[in-house]
Amino acid sequence: AERFRYQFVEALRSQDPLSFKEKFRGLNVLLIDDLEFMHGERTEQEFDHIINSLLDGGRQVVVASARAPNHVERLNERMRSRLQRGLVTEIGTLDHELRLKVLEKRLAEKRANDPSFALSRDILALLAERLTESGRELEGAITRLYATWQYMRTSITPDVAETVIRDLVQGLEPRRIKIEDILRIISRHFGVSKGDLLSQRRHRSVVWPRQIGMYLAKQLTARSLPEIGRRFGNRDHTTVLHAIRKIEGELAGNPRLKEELEELKRILSH
């Protein structure tokens, strides 16, 4: 998306927008990654025109982003709505079999240039087991092991592989979430001050975010109900329990709330 935006701006500067449009005319499939960077009124208008042109011609457009289209705040409302009309689905993490295939492909690419480099099946299985986040970590692991092999000029053992990827694995450990983090994110998400969240105010505009914060604190931290209550303005544990049950009850018939909570969890985990 960033490349799309850059090339479009350059085409406007050179007063040659038609050459930019021509790049997309004969495509069967358009794949756009990092949708978050597709911002700017004229860029979004051009992207919208290209989408319409391709779809009218029976072609496919696939867009990927870190968030669902309706949560990509840098896009205008029209573009968010436009993308929501398509099929929206979540891309999960690679399963073990697919991770192995990625590793085998990257290894084959290295061996094409240097046939003497080899990794055992056990080491590939180890990498696939330990690195579960994305293909970038898998590619990085192969690159590191190749560099290590070039330096050592001896076979890569499982112990060596463990050492080489240690920081990659540690980097994937879940972030420890604090109640202070939850208060900050809830305050920003709902536009309510931290002072209001900790106050005795009982207006719904404050109570609802506060209850969601308590629910997330119970879900994402190891704090007890009394401790959560204390951190949310010295409330007792029964107030926290009521908030948790309130949110759990709402979740049963409110898919939008479920989506909102998942989004807050994603923000807190990064």
PDB file of C-alpha atoms in Angstrom:
ATOM      1  CA  ALA A   1       0.000   0.000   0.000  1.00  0.00           C
ATOM      2  CA  GLU A   2       2.843   2.380   0.794  1.00  0.00           C
ATOM      3  CA  ARG A   3       4.404   1.685  -2.619  1.00  0.00           C
ATOM      4  CA  PHE A   4       1.015   2.251  -4.273  1.00  0.00           C
ATOM      5  CA  ARG A   5       0.673   5.618  -2.529  1.00  0.00           C
ATOM      6  CA  TYR A   6       4.244   6.657  -3.348  1.00  0.00           C
ATOM      7  CA  GLN A   7       3.959   5.749  -7.029  1.00  0.00           C
ATOM      8  CA  PHE A   8       0.604   7.503  -7.322  1.00  0.00           C
ATOM      9  CA  VAL A   9       1.973  10.705  -5.767  1.00  0.00           C
ATOM     10  CA  GLU A  10       4.984  10.555  -8.093  1.00  0.00           C
ATOM     11  CA  ALA A  11       2.655  10.137 -11.089  1.00  0.00           C
ATOM     12  CA  LEU A  12       0.733  13.240 -10.024  1.00  0.00           C
ATOM     13  CA  ARG A  13       3.931  15.230  -9.593  1.00  0.00           C
ATOM     14  CA  SER A  14       5.114  14.251 -13.059  1.00  0.00           C
ATOM     15  CA  GLN A  15       1.618  14.988 -14.424  1.00  0.00           C
ATOM     16  CA  ASP A  16       1.366  11.471 -15.821  1.00  0.00           C
ATOM     17  CA  PRO A  17      -1.465   9.742 -13.901  1.00  0.00           C
ATOM     18  CA  LEU A  18      -2.502   7.690 -16.948  1.00  0.00           C
ATOM     19  CA  SER A  19       0.714   5.655 -16.911  1.00  0.00           C
ATOM     20  CA  PHE A  20      -0.008   4.790 -13.275  1.00  0.00           C
ATOM     21  CA  LYS A  21      -3.527   3.613 -14.125  1.00  0.00           C
ATOM     22  CA  GLU A  22      -2.215   1.505 -17.019  1.00  0.00           C
ATOM     23  CA  LYS A  23      -0.167  -0.636 -14.597  1.00  0.00           C
ATOM     24  CA  PHE A  24      -3.386  -2.086 -13.207  1.00  0.00           C
ATOM     25  CA  ARG A  25      -5.485  -2.392 -16.350  1.00  0.00           C
ATOM     26  CA  GLY A  26      -4.365  -5.905 -17.352  1.00  0.00           C
ATOM     27  CA  LEU A  27      -4.153  -7.491 -13.904  1.00  0.00           C
ATOM     28  CA  ASN A  28      -6.093 -10.641 -13.061  1.00  0.00           C
ATOM     29  CA  VAL A  29      -5.491 -10.268  -9.324  1.00  0.00           C
ATOM     30  CA  LEU A  30      -4.415  -7.243  -7.284  1.00  0.00           C
ATOM     31  CA  LEU A  31      -2.865  -7.984  -3.883  1.00  0.00           C
ATOM     32  CA  ILE A  32      -2.392  -5.078  -1.476  1.00  0.00           C
ATOM     33  CA  ASP A  33      -0.637  -5.525   1.868  1.00  0.00           C
ATOM     34  CA  ASP A  34      -0.370  -3.080   4.797  1.00  0.00           C
ATOM     35  CA  LEU A  35      -3.647  -1.334   4.036  1.00  0.00           C
ATOM     36  CA  GLU A  36      -2.940   1.104   6.894  1.00  0.00           C
ATOM     37  CA  PHE A  37      -0.619   3.037   4.566  1.00  0.00           C
ATOM     38  CA  MET A  38      -3.313   3.562   1.921  1.00  0.00           C
ATOM     39  CA  HIS A  39      -4.291   6.965   3.293  1.00  0.00           C
ATOM     40  CA  GLY A  40      -4.778  10.373   1.748  1.00  0.00           C
ATOM     41  CA  GLU A  41      -7.950  11.554   0.018  1.00  0.00           C
ATOM     42  CA  ARG A  42      -6.695  11.415  -3.580  1.00  0.00           C
ATOM     43  CA  THR A  43      -4.848   8.128  -3.022  1.00  0.00           C
ATOM     44  CA  GLU A  44      -7.971   6.499  -1.607  1.00  0.00           C
ATOM     45  CA  GLN A  45     -10.080   7.864  -4.468  1.00  0.00           C
ATOM     46  CA  GLU A  46      -7.674   6.389  -7.016  1.00  0.00           C
ATOM     47  CA  PHE A  47      -7.591   3.061  -5.174  1.00  0.00           C
ATOM     48  CA  ASP A  48     -11.395   3.027  -5.162  1.00  0.00           C
ATOM     49  CA  HIS A  49     -11.486   3.644  -8.934  1.00  0.00           C
ATOM     50  CA  ILE A  50      -8.994   0.826  -9.539  1.00  0.00           C
ATOM     51  CA  ILE A  51     -10.990  -1.569  -7.345  1.00  0.00           C
ATOM     52  CA  ASN A  52     -14.166  -0.762  -9.279  1.00  0.00           C
ATOM     53  CA  SER A  53     -12.432  -1.152 -12.634  1.00  0.00           C
ATOM     54  CA  LEU A  54     -10.967  -4.546 -11.742  1.00  0.00           C
ATOM     55  CA  LEU A  55     -14.145  -5.909 -10.167  1.00  0.00           C
ATOM     56  CA  ASP A  56     -16.248  -4.723 -13.112  1.00  0.00           C
ATOM     57  CA  GLY A  57     -13.903  -6.739 -15.335  1.00  0.00           C
ATOM     58  CA  GLY A  58     -14.353  -9.883 -13.246  1.00  0.00           C
ATOM     59  CA  ARG A  59     -10.935  -9.612 -11.611  1.00  0.00           C
ATOM     60  CA  GLN A  60     -10.078 -10.132  -7.953  1.00  0.00           C
ATOM     61  CA  VAL A  61      -8.786  -7.704  -5.331  1.00  0.00           C
ATOM     62  CA  VAL A  62      -7.279  -9.006  -2.083  1.00  0.00           C
ATOM     63  CA  VAL A  63      -6.339  -6.598   0.702  1.00  0.00           C
ATOM     64  CA  ALA A  64      -4.516  -7.398   3.951  1.00  0.00           C
ATOM     65  CA  SER A  65      -4.112  -5.289   7.071  1.00  0.00           C
ATOM     66  CA  ALA A  66      -3.341  -5.656  10.757  1.00  0.00           C
ATOM     67  CA  ARG A  67      -6.962  -4.809  11.591  1.00  0.00           C
ATOM     68  CA  ALA A  68     -10.423  -5.294  10.166  1.00  0.00           C
ATOM     69  CA  PRO A  69     -11.333  -2.566   7.611  1.00  0.00           C
ATOM     70  CA  ASN A  70     -13.742  -0.808   9.978  1.00  0.00           C
ATOM     71  CA  HIS A  71     -10.911  -0.402  12.507  1.00  0.00           C
ATOM     72  CA  VAL A  72      -8.323   1.097  10.144  1.00  0.00           C
ATOM     73  CA  GLU A  73      -8.695   4.643  11.449  1.00  0.00           C
ATOM     74  CA  ARG A  74      -6.377   6.282   8.907  1.00  0.00           C
ATOM     75  CA  LEU A  75      -8.804   5.434   6.087  1.00  0.00           C
ATOM     76  CA  ASN A  76     -11.818   7.614   5.465  1.00  0.00           C
ATOM     77  CA  GLU A  77     -15.290   6.307   6.229  1.00  0.00           C
ATOM     78  CA  ARG A  78     -16.136   5.716   2.567  1.00  0.00           C
ATOM     79  CA  MET A  79     -13.116   3.464   2.007  1.00  0.00           C
ATOM     80  CA  ARG A  80     -13.734   1.536   5.230  1.00  0.00           C
ATOM     81  CA  SER A  81     -17.337   0.961   4.180  1.00  0.00           C
ATOM     82  CA  ARG A  82     -16.236  -0.012   0.663  1.00  0.00           C
ATOM     83  CA  LEU A  83     -13.895  -2.703   1.939  1.00  0.00           C
ATOM     84  CA  GLN A  84     -16.412  -3.970   4.485  1.00  0.00           C
ATOM     85  CA  ARG A  85     -18.713  -4.927   1.601  1.00  0.00           C
ATOM     86  CA  GLY A  86     -16.241  -7.587   0.523  1.00  0.00           C
ATOM     87  CA  LEU A  87     -15.488 -10.877   2.231  1.00  0.00           C
ATOM     88  CA  VAL A  88     -13.650 -10.086   5.477  1.00  0.00           C
ATOM     89  CA  THR A  89     -11.823 -12.934   7.183  1.00  0.00           C
ATOM     90  CA  GLU A  90      -9.029 -13.309   9.712  1.00  0.00           C
ATOM     91  CA  ILE A  91      -5.633 -14.628   8.664  1.00  0.00           C
ATOM     92  CA  GLY A  92      -4.484 -16.965  11.396  1.00  0.00           C
ATOM     93  CA  THR A  93      -0.947 -17.991  12.209  1.00  0.00           C
ATOM     94  CA  LEU A  94       0.757 -20.604  10.036  1.00  0.00           C
ATOM     95  CA  ASP A  95       0.136 -24.176  11.145  1.00  0.00           C
ATOM     96  CA  HIS A  96       3.044 -26.556  11.751  1.00  0.00           C
ATOM     97  CA  GLU A  97       2.872 -28.163   8.310  1.00  0.00           C
ATOM     98  CA  LEU A  98       2.887 -24.827   6.517  1.00  0.00           C
ATOM     99  CA  ARG A  99       5.754 -23.549   8.671  1.00  0.00           C
ATOM    100  CA  LEU A 100       7.766 -26.611   7.632  1.00  0.00           C
ATOM    101  CA  LYS A 101       7.051 -25.899   3.966  1.00  0.00           C
ATOM    102  CA  VAL A 102       8.208 -22.297   4.363  1.00  0.00           C
ATOM    103  CA  LEU A 103      11.424 -23.479   6.009  1.00  0.00           C
ATOM    104  CA  GLU A 104      12.028 -26.079   3.299  1.00  0.00           C
ATOM    105  CA  LYS A 105      11.541 -23.457   0.597  1.00  0.00           C
ATOM    106  CA  ARG A 106      13.938 -20.985   2.242  1.00  0.00           C
ATOM    107  CA  LEU A 107      16.491 -23.747   2.770  1.00  0.00           C
ATOM    108  CA  ALA A 108      16.199 -24.786  -0.892  1.00  0.00           C
ATOM    109  CA  GLU A 109      16.849 -21.176  -1.936  1.00  0.00           C
ATOM    110  CA  LYS A 110      20.053 -21.096   0.126  1.00  0.00           C
ATOM    111  CA  ARG A 111      21.153 -24.485  -1.216  1.00  0.00           C
ATOM    112  CA  ALA A 112      20.590 -23.334  -4.801  1.00  0.00           C
ATOM    113  CA  ASN A 113      23.477 -20.901  -4.283  1.00  0.00           C
ATOM    114  CA  ASP A 114      25.475 -23.072  -1.888  1.00  0.00           C
ATOM    115  CA  PRO A 115      24.669 -26.824  -2.159  1.00  0.00           C
ATOM    116  CA  SER A 116      27.020 -27.697   0.702  1.00  0.00           C
ATOM    117  CA  PHE A 117      24.730 -25.974   3.223  1.00  0.00           C
ATOM    118  CA  ALA A 118      22.301 -28.424   4.828  1.00  0.00           C
ATOM    119  CA  LEU A 119      19.919 -28.631   7.779  1.00  0.00           C
ATOM    120  CA  SER A 120      18.522 -31.897   9.086  1.00  0.00           C
ATOM    121  CA  ARG A 121      14.817 -32.647   9.175  1.00  0.00           C
ATOM    122  CA  ASP A 122      14.993 -32.569  12.975  1.00  0.00           C
ATOM    123  CA  ILE A 123      16.299 -29.011  12.950  1.00  0.00           C
ATOM    124  CA  LEU A 124      13.590 -27.872  10.535  1.00  0.00           C
ATOM    125  CA  ALA A 125      11.009 -29.496  12.817  1.00  0.00           C
ATOM    126  CA  LEU A 126      12.557 -27.698  15.803  1.00  0.00           C
ATOM    127  CA  LEU A 127      12.317 -24.340  14.039  1.00  0.00           C
ATOM    128  CA  ALA A 128       8.718 -25.004  13.002  1.00  0.00           C
ATOM    129  CA  GLU A 129       7.854 -25.921  16.587  1.00  0.00           C
ATOM    130  CA  ARG A 130       9.496 -22.927  18.234  1.00  0.00           C
ATOM    131  CA  LEU A 131       8.824 -20.122  15.747  1.00  0.00           C
ATOM    132  CA  THR A 132       5.069 -19.795  15.367  1.00  0.00           C
ATOM    133  CA  GLU A 133       4.493 -16.088  14.804  1.00  0.00           C
ATOM    134  CA  SER A 134       5.090 -15.454  11.090  1.00  0.00           C
ATOM    135  CA  GLY A 135       7.081 -16.326   8.015  1.00  0.00           C
ATOM    136  CA  ARG A 136       9.518 -13.498   8.749  1.00  0.00           C
ATOM    137  CA  GLU A 137      10.859 -15.280  11.833  1.00  0.00           C
ATOM    138  CA  LEU A 138      11.227 -18.501   9.850  1.00  0.00           C
ATOM    139  CA  GLU A 139      13.123 -16.760   7.068  1.00  0.00           C
ATOM    140  CA  GLY A 140      15.281 -14.958   9.623  1.00  0.00           C
ATOM    141  CA  ALA A 141      16.137 -18.250  11.323  1.00  0.00           C
ATOM    142  CA  ILE A 142      17.347 -19.825   8.059  1.00  0.00           C
ATOM    143  CA  THR A 143      19.413 -16.721   7.278  1.00  0.00           C
ATOM    144  CA  ARG A 144      21.010 -16.780  10.723  1.00  0.00           C
ATOM    145  CA  LEU A 145      21.770 -20.481  10.578  1.00  0.00           C
ATOM    146  CA  TYR A 146      23.338 -20.066   7.146  1.00  0.00           C
ATOM    147  CA  ALA A 147      25.542 -17.230   8.434  1.00  0.00           C
ATOM    148  CA  THR A 148      26.510 -19.360  11.443  1.00  0.00           C
ATOM    149  CA  TRP A 149      27.346 -22.291   9.175  1.00  0.00           C
ATOM    150  CA  GLN A 150      29.495 -20.068   6.947  1.00  0.00           C
ATOM    151  CA  TYR A 151      31.459 -18.966   9.994  1.00  0.00           C
ATOM    152  CA  MET A 152      31.781 -22.383  11.680  1.00  0.00           C
ATOM    153  CA  ARG A 153      31.922 -24.612   8.587  1.00  0.00           C
ATOM    154  CA  THR A 154      30.570 -27.528  10.623  1.00  0.00           C
ATOM    155  CA  SER A 155      27.155 -29.166  10.665  1.00  0.00           C
ATOM    156  CA  ILE A 156      24.424 -27.240  12.473  1.00  0.00           C
ATOM    157  CA  THR A 157      23.311 -29.223  15.529  1.00  0.00           C
ATOM    158  CA  PRO A 158      20.027 -28.788  17.438  1.00  0.00           C
ATOM    159  CA  ASP A 159      21.943 -27.102  20.287  1.00  0.00           C
ATOM    160  CA  VAL A 160      23.496 -24.600  17.889  1.00  0.00           C
ATOM    161  CA  ALA A 161      20.097 -23.946  16.304  1.00  0.00           C
ATOM    162  CA  GLU A 162      18.550 -23.337  19.757  1.00  0.00           C
ATOM    163  CA  THR A 163      21.252 -20.791  20.556  1.00  0.00           C
ATOM    164  CA  VAL A 164      20.943 -18.989  17.226  1.00  0.00           C
ATOM    165  CA  ILE A 165      17.154 -18.548  17.436  1.00  0.00           C
ATOM    166  CA  ARG A 166      16.997 -17.873  21.184  1.00  0.00           C
ATOM    167  CA  ASP A 167      16.285 -14.156  20.898  1.00  0.00           C
ATOM    168  CA  LEU A 168      13.684 -14.795  18.181  1.00  0.00           C
ATOM    169  CA  VAL A 169      11.827 -17.148  20.516  1.00  0.00           C
ATOM    170  CA  GLN A 170      12.136 -14.775  23.474  1.00  0.00           C
ATOM    171  CA  GLY A 171      10.789 -11.981  21.313  1.00  0.00           C
ATOM    172  CA  LEU A 172       7.608 -14.016  20.805  1.00  0.00           C
ATOM    173  CA  GLU A 173       6.892 -14.419  24.505  1.00  0.00           C
ATOM    174  CA  PRO A 174       3.617 -12.739  25.479  1.00  0.00           C
ATOM    175  CA  ARG A 175       3.909  -9.210  26.798  1.00  0.00           C
ATOM    176  CA  ARG A 176       3.071  -8.912  30.476  1.00  0.00           C
ATOM    177  CA  ILE A 177       0.008  -6.697  30.714  1.00  0.00           C
ATOM    178  CA  LYS A 178      -0.424  -4.364  33.684  1.00  0.00           C
ATOM    179  CA  ILE A 179      -3.595  -2.772  35.023  1.00  0.00           C
ATOM    180  CA  GLU A 180      -1.984   0.599  34.309  1.00  0.00           C
ATOM    181  CA  ASP A 181      -1.812  -0.413  30.627  1.00  0.00           C
ATOM    182  CA  ILE A 182      -5.501  -1.340  30.668  1.00  0.00           C
ATOM    183  CA  LEU A 183      -6.480   1.994  32.242  1.00  0.00           C
ATOM    184  CA  ARG A 184      -4.466   3.873  29.621  1.00  0.00           C
ATOM    185  CA  ILE A 185      -5.913   1.976  26.644  1.00  0.00           C
ATOM    186  CA  ILE A 186      -9.491   2.133  27.977  1.00  0.00           C
ATOM    187  CA  SER A 187      -9.112   5.875  28.549  1.00  0.00           C
ATOM    188  CA  ARG A 188      -7.869   6.425  24.999  1.00  0.00           C
ATOM    189  CA  HIS A 189     -10.351   4.040  23.353  1.00  0.00           C
ATOM    190  CA  PHE A 190     -13.469   5.482  25.001  1.00  0.00           C
ATOM    191  CA  GLY A 191     -12.323   9.091  25.334  1.00  0.00           C
ATOM    192  CA  VAL A 192     -12.694   9.000  29.118  1.00  0.00           C
ATOM    193  CA  SER A 193     -10.015  10.368  31.430  1.00  0.00           C
ATOM    194  CA  LYS A 194      -8.206   8.075  33.815  1.00  0.00           C
ATOM    195  CA  GLY A 195      -9.448  10.299  36.630  1.00  0.00           C
ATOM    196  CA  ASP A 196     -13.055   9.594  35.633  1.00  0.00           C
ATOM    197  CA  LEU A 197     -12.392   5.847  35.507  1.00  0.00           C
ATOM    198  CA  LEU A 198     -11.067   5.953  39.063  1.00  0.00           C
ATOM    199  CA  SER A 199     -13.732   8.368  40.308  1.00  0.00           C
ATOM    200  CA  GLN A 200     -17.140   7.647  41.844  1.00  0.00           C
ATOM    201  CA  ARG A 201     -18.987   8.948  38.764  1.00  0.00           C
ATOM    202  CA  ARG A 202     -21.823   6.643  37.755  1.00  0.00           C
ATOM    203  CA  HIS A 203     -22.801   8.042  34.360  1.00  0.00           C
ATOM    204  CA  ARG A 204     -22.970   5.273  31.731  1.00  0.00           C
ATOM    205  CA  SER A 205     -20.296   6.987  29.637  1.00  0.00           C
ATOM    206  CA  VAL A 206     -17.907   6.280  32.523  1.00  0.00           C
ATOM    207  CA  VAL A 207     -19.375   3.131  34.096  1.00  0.00           C
ATOM    208  CA  TRP A 208     -19.324   1.085  30.875  1.00  0.00           C
ATOM    209  CA  PRO A 209     -15.618   1.699  30.062  1.00  0.00           C
ATOM    210  CA  ARG A 210     -14.775   1.084  33.719  1.00  0.00           C
ATOM    211  CA  GLN A 211     -16.585  -2.273  33.664  1.00  0.00           C
ATOM    212  CA  ILE A 212     -14.814  -3.288  30.467  1.00  0.00           C
ATOM    213  CA  GLY A 213     -11.512  -2.330  32.077  1.00  0.00           C
ATOM    214  CA  MET A 214     -12.251  -4.503  35.113  1.00  0.00           C
ATOM    215  CA  TYR A 215     -13.255  -7.392  32.868  1.00  0.00           C
ATOM    216  CA  LEU A 216     -10.023  -7.119  30.875  1.00  0.00           C
ATOM    217  CA  ALA A 217      -7.994  -6.864  34.078  1.00  0.00           C
ATOM    218  CA  LYS A 218      -9.444 -10.170  35.223  1.00  0.00           C
ATOM    219  CA  GLN A 219      -8.918 -11.752  31.799  1.00  0.00           C
ATOM    220  CA  LEU A 220      -5.397 -10.517  31.112  1.00  0.00           C
ATOM    221  CA  THR A 221      -3.689 -10.196  34.495  1.00  0.00           C
ATOM    222  CA  ALA A 222      -3.146 -12.437  37.503  1.00  0.00           C
ATOM    223  CA  ARG A 223      -4.547  -9.820  39.904  1.00  0.00           C
ATOM    224  CA  SER A 224      -7.220 -10.830  42.415  1.00  0.00           C
ATOM    225  CA  LEU A 225     -10.664  -9.213  42.464  1.00  0.00           C
ATOM    226  CA  PRO A 226      -9.817  -7.098  45.560  1.00  0.00           C
ATOM    227  CA  GLU A 227      -6.587  -5.913  43.909  1.00  0.00           C
ATOM    228  CA  ILE A 228      -8.419  -5.003  40.684  1.00  0.00           C
ATOM    229  CA  GLY A 229     -10.998  -3.106  42.732  1.00  0.00           C
ATOM    230  CA  ARG A 230      -8.278  -1.210  44.560  1.00  0.00           C
ATOM    231  CA  ARG A 231      -6.596  -0.208  41.295  1.00  0.00           C
ATOM    232  CA  PHE A 232      -9.942   0.960  39.875  1.00  0.00           C
ATOM    233  CA  GLY A 233     -10.592   3.618  42.493  1.00  0.00           C
ATOM    234  CA  ASN A 234     -10.625   1.596  45.739  1.00  0.00           C
ATOM    235  CA  ARG A 235     -13.742  -0.383  44.861  1.00  0.00           C
ATOM    236  CA  ASP A 236     -14.580  -3.615  46.659  1.00  0.00           C
ATOM    237  CA  HIS A 237     -14.389  -7.043  45.055  1.00  0.00           C
ATOM    238  CA  THR A 238     -18.181  -7.348  44.700  1.00  0.00           C
ATOM    239  CA  THR A 239     -18.185  -4.323  42.372  1.00  0.00           C
ATOM    240  CA  VAL A 240     -15.511  -5.971  40.234  1.00  0.00           C
ATOM    241  CA  LEU A 241     -17.423  -9.260  40.193  1.00  0.00           C
ATOM    242  CA  HIS A 242     -20.597  -7.426  39.133  1.00  0.00           C
ATOM    243  CA  ALA A 243     -18.684  -5.732  36.290  1.00  0.00           C
ATOM    244  CA  ILE A 244     -17.260  -9.041  35.064  1.00  0.00           C
ATOM    245  CA  ARG A 245     -20.654 -10.730  35.113  1.00  0.00           C
ATOM    246  CA  LYS A 246     -22.208  -7.727  33.380  1.00  0.00           C
ATOM    247  CA  ILE A 247     -19.748  -7.927  30.473  1.00  0.00           C
ATOM    248  CA  GLU A 248     -20.033 -11.721  30.274  1.00  0.00           C
ATOM    249  CA  GLY A 249     -23.816 -11.398  30.081  1.00  0.00           C
ATOM    250  CA  GLU A 250     -23.612  -8.784  27.323  1.00  0.00           C
ATOM    251  CA  LEU A 251     -21.176 -10.899  25.313  1.00  0.00           C
ATOM    252  CA  ALA A 252     -23.730 -13.672  24.853  1.00  0.00           C
ATOM    253  CA  GLY A 253     -25.827 -11.635  22.415  1.00  0.00           C
ATOM    254  CA  ASN A 254     -23.534  -8.835  21.309  1.00  0.00           C
ATOM    255  CA  PRO A 255     -21.042  -9.779  18.559  1.00  0.00           C
ATOM    256  CA  ARG A 256     -19.902  -6.167  18.210  1.00  0.00           C
ATOM    257  CA  LEU A 257     -18.857  -6.123  21.865  1.00  0.00           C
ATOM    258  CA  LYS A 258     -16.921  -9.350  21.335  1.00  0.00           C
ATOM    259  CA  GLU A 259     -15.117  -7.797  18.373  1.00  0.00           C
ATOM    260  CA  GLU A 260     -14.376  -4.647  20.377  1.00  0.00           C
ATOM    261  CA  LEU A 261     -12.918  -6.653  23.259  1.00  0.00           C
ATOM    262  CA  GLU A 262     -10.744  -8.680  20.893  1.00  0.00           C
ATOM    263  CA  GLU A 263      -9.457  -5.455  19.379  1.00  0.00           C
ATOM    264  CA  LEU A 264      -8.598  -4.072  22.832  1.00  0.00           C
ATOM    265  CA  LYS A 265      -6.792  -7.312  23.683  1.00  0.00           C
ATOM    266  CA  ARG A 266      -4.772  -7.065  20.474  1.00  0.00           C
ATOM    267  CA  ILE A 267      -3.776  -3.488  21.285  1.00  0.00           C
ATOM    268  CA  LEU A 268      -2.778  -4.438  24.824  1.00  0.00           C
ATOM    269  CA  SER A 269      -0.692  -7.394  23.671  1.00  0.00           C
ATOM    270  CA  HIS A 270       1.543  -5.224  21.453  1.00  0.00           C
TER     271      HIS A 270
END
